[in-house]
Amino acid sequence: QVQLVESGGGSVQPGGSIRLSCAASGSIFRFNIMGWYRQAPGKQREWVASATNAGSTITVDSVKGRFTISRDKNTVYLQMNSLKPEDTAVYYCNAWASREGTYWGKGTLVTVSS
């Protein structure tokens, strides 16, 4: 059974950095796309960044220049710098494979507060 396991969440002061990791376990196939979503308190879940199997990456405009997504096989990372209070959210790993479908992690909380 395929599972996505996130790690690296926590609390940080504004301007700080956090690196999230998400590893897929139990899979024998390569995900076409892996990425991150986030859900802030009282808001809908929103897409943050994605990385394809071919090495292409894309991020939402609100985090460009601050967040960097990277990927190594079926592990995806999100380096978050210059964090702001509005980045506070539960961050979810997402992965999609053309035949196997979509998978979600359980989420990891990132809190940015002074």
PDB file of C-alpha atoms in Angstrom, residues 8-110:
ATOM      1  CA  GLY A   8       9.837  18.724   8.866  1.00  0.00           C
ATOM      2  CA  GLY A   9       6.966  20.880  10.063  1.00  0.00           C
ATOM      3  CA  GLY A  10       7.205  23.015  13.170  1.00  0.00           C
ATOM      4  CA  SER A  11       7.214  26.530  14.534  1.00  0.00           C
ATOM      5  CA  VAL A  12       9.439  29.326  13.330  1.00  0.00           C
ATOM      6  CA  GLN A  13       9.650  33.089  13.686  1.00  0.00           C
ATOM      7  CA  PRO A  14       8.889  35.376  10.757  1.00  0.00           C
ATOM      8  CA  GLY A  15      11.826  35.447   8.393  1.00  0.00           C
ATOM      9  CA  GLY A  16      12.887  31.955   9.343  1.00  0.00           C
ATOM     10  CA  SER A  17      13.209  28.804   7.271  1.00  0.00           C
ATOM     11  CA  ILE A  18      11.788  25.309   7.285  1.00  0.00           C
ATOM     12  CA  ARG A  19      12.365  22.365   4.996  1.00  0.00           C
ATOM     13  CA  LEU A  20       9.584  19.881   4.449  1.00  0.00           C
ATOM     14  CA  SER A  21      10.117  16.369   3.147  1.00  0.00           C
ATOM     15  CA  CYS A  22       7.682  13.838   1.759  1.00  0.00           C
ATOM     16  CA  ALA A  23       8.647  10.273   1.029  1.00  0.00           C
ATOM     17  CA  ALA A  24       6.518   7.700  -0.715  1.00  0.00           C
ATOM     18  CA  SER A  25       6.648   4.251   0.790  1.00  0.00           C
ATOM     19  CA  GLY A  26       5.348   1.029  -0.651  1.00  0.00           C
ATOM     20  CA  SER A  27       5.443   2.198  -4.241  1.00  0.00           C
ATOM     21  CA  ILE A  28       7.211   0.428  -7.063  1.00  0.00           C
ATOM     22  CA  PHE A  29       6.230   2.999  -9.668  1.00  0.00           C
ATOM     23  CA  ARG A  30       7.453   6.559 -10.213  1.00  0.00           C
ATOM     24  CA  PHE A  31       4.949   9.318  -9.645  1.00  0.00           C
ATOM     25  CA  ASN A  32       4.478  11.609 -12.649  1.00  0.00           C
ATOM     26  CA  ILE A  33       3.982  14.664 -10.455  1.00  0.00           C
ATOM     27  CA  MET A  34       4.670  15.321  -6.768  1.00  0.00           C
ATOM     28  CA  GLY A  35       3.903  18.515  -4.967  1.00  0.00           C
ATOM     29  CA  TRP A  36       2.633  20.438  -2.014  1.00  0.00           C
ATOM     30  CA  TYR A  37      -0.657  21.996  -1.012  1.00  0.00           C
ATOM     31  CA  ARG A  38      -1.479  23.942   2.121  1.00  0.00           C
ATOM     32  CA  GLN A  39      -4.550  24.779   4.133  1.00  0.00           C
ATOM     33  CA  ALA A  40      -4.564  27.752   6.445  1.00  0.00           C
ATOM     34  CA  PRO A  41      -7.048  27.985   9.325  1.00  0.00           C
ATOM     35  CA  GLY A  42     -10.500  28.814   8.002  1.00  0.00           C
ATOM     36  CA  LYS A  43      -9.399  28.681   4.368  1.00  0.00           C
ATOM     37  CA  GLN A  44      -9.596  26.227   1.511  1.00  0.00           C
ATOM     38  CA  ARG A  45      -6.701  24.042   0.580  1.00  0.00           C
ATOM     39  CA  GLU A  46      -4.499  25.683  -2.034  1.00  0.00           C
ATOM     40  CA  TRP A  47      -1.813  24.427  -4.341  1.00  0.00           C
ATOM     41  CA  VAL A  48       1.729  25.593  -3.543  1.00  0.00           C
ATOM     42  CA  ALA A  49       4.229  23.856  -5.808  1.00  0.00           C
ATOM     43  CA  SER A  50       4.763  20.844  -8.060  1.00  0.00           C
ATOM     44  CA  ALA A  51       7.670  18.907  -9.533  1.00  0.00           C
ATOM     45  CA  THR A  52       7.395  16.554 -12.473  1.00  0.00           C
ATOM     46  CA  ASN A  53       9.222  13.341 -13.099  1.00  0.00           C
ATOM     47  CA  ALA A  54      11.142  15.109 -15.868  1.00  0.00           C
ATOM     48  CA  GLY A  55      12.516  17.725 -13.494  1.00  0.00           C
ATOM     49  CA  SER A  56      10.220  20.653 -14.193  1.00  0.00           C
ATOM     50  CA  THR A  57       9.012  22.678 -11.239  1.00  0.00           C
ATOM     51  CA  ILE A  58       6.426  25.346 -10.709  1.00  0.00           C
ATOM     52  CA  THR A  59       5.318  27.362  -7.694  1.00  0.00           C
ATOM     53  CA  VAL A  60       2.372  29.602  -6.907  1.00  0.00           C
ATOM     54  CA  ASP A  61       3.106  33.298  -7.344  1.00  0.00           C
ATOM     55  CA  SER A  62       2.633  34.096  -3.656  1.00  0.00           C
ATOM     56  CA  VAL A  63       5.686  32.038  -2.675  1.00  0.00           C
ATOM     57  CA  LYS A  64       7.969  32.582  -5.671  1.00  0.00           C
ATOM     58  CA  GLY A  65      11.429  33.613  -4.600  1.00  0.00           C
ATOM     59  CA  ARG A  66      10.849  32.238  -1.099  1.00  0.00           C
ATOM     60  CA  PHE A  67       9.881  28.578  -1.565  1.00  0.00           C
ATOM     61  CA  THR A  68      11.780  26.029  -3.636  1.00  0.00           C
ATOM     62  CA  ILE A  69      10.497  22.597  -4.532  1.00  0.00           C
ATOM     63  CA  SER A  70      12.864  19.789  -5.387  1.00  0.00           C
ATOM     64  CA  ARG A  71      12.534  16.104  -5.943  1.00  0.00           C
ATOM     65  CA  ASP A  72      14.592  12.940  -5.829  1.00  0.00           C
ATOM     66  CA  LYS A  73      12.738   9.979  -7.319  1.00  0.00           C
ATOM     67  CA  ASN A  74       9.687   9.526  -5.085  1.00  0.00           C
ATOM     68  CA  THR A  75      10.740  11.997  -2.412  1.00  0.00           C
ATOM     69  CA  VAL A  76       9.802  15.643  -2.682  1.00  0.00           C
ATOM     70  CA  TYR A  77      11.076  18.570  -0.654  1.00  0.00           C
ATOM     71  CA  LEU A  78       9.877  22.087  -0.003  1.00  0.00           C
ATOM     72  CA  GLN A  79      12.477  24.565   1.174  1.00  0.00           C
ATOM     73  CA  MET A  80      10.663  27.525   2.672  1.00  0.00           C
ATOM     74  CA  ASN A  81      12.637  30.711   3.356  1.00  0.00           C
ATOM     75  CA  SER A  82      11.628  34.182   4.513  1.00  0.00           C
ATOM     76  CA  LEU A  83       8.538  32.735   6.093  1.00  0.00           C
ATOM     77  CA  LYS A  84       5.634  35.018   6.869  1.00  0.00           C
ATOM     78  CA  PRO A  85       2.765  34.609   9.349  1.00  0.00           C
ATOM     79  CA  GLU A  86       0.425  34.090   6.392  1.00  0.00           C
ATOM     80  CA  ASP A  87       2.397  30.950   5.485  1.00  0.00           C
ATOM     81  CA  THR A  88       1.005  29.312   8.612  1.00  0.00           C
ATOM     82  CA  ALA A  89      -0.898  26.244   7.473  1.00  0.00           C
ATOM     83  CA  VAL A  90      -1.033  22.505   7.363  1.00  0.00           C
ATOM     84  CA  TYR A  91       1.106  21.456   4.414  1.00  0.00           C
ATOM     85  CA  TYR A  92       0.054  18.364   2.490  1.00  0.00           C
ATOM     86  CA  CYS A  93       2.125  16.264   0.154  1.00  0.00           C
ATOM     87  CA  ASN A  94       0.401  15.239  -3.060  1.00  0.00           C
ATOM     88  CA  ALA A  95       1.461  12.744  -5.682  1.00  0.00           C
ATOM     89  CA  TRP A  96      -0.088  11.649  -8.964  1.00  0.00           C
ATOM     90  CA  ALA A  97       0.636   8.766 -11.258  1.00  0.00           C
ATOM     91  CA  SER A  98      -1.178   8.299 -14.569  1.00  0.00           C
ATOM     92  CA  ARG A  99      -2.287   4.749 -13.885  1.00  0.00           C
ATOM     93  CA  GLU A 100      -2.395   4.670 -10.100  1.00  0.00           C
ATOM     94  CA  GLY A 101      -4.111   7.975  -9.438  1.00  0.00           C
ATOM     95  CA  THR A 102      -3.701  10.558  -6.692  1.00  0.00           C
ATOM     96  CA  TYR A 103      -2.302  10.145  -3.216  1.00  0.00           C
ATOM     97  CA  TRP A 104      -2.207  12.492  -0.239  1.00  0.00           C
ATOM     98  CA  GLY A 105      -0.139  12.668   2.894  1.00  0.00           C
ATOM     99  CA  LYS A 106      -1.691  13.352   6.282  1.00  0.00           C
ATOM    100  CA  GLY A 107      -0.190  16.809   6.522  1.00  0.00           C
ATOM    101  CA  THR A 108       2.370  18.588   8.636  1.00  0.00           C
ATOM    102  CA  LEU A 109       1.768  21.846  10.493  1.00  0.00           C
ATOM    103  CA  VAL A 110       3.931  24.893   9.895  1.00  0.00           C
TER     104      VAL A 110
END
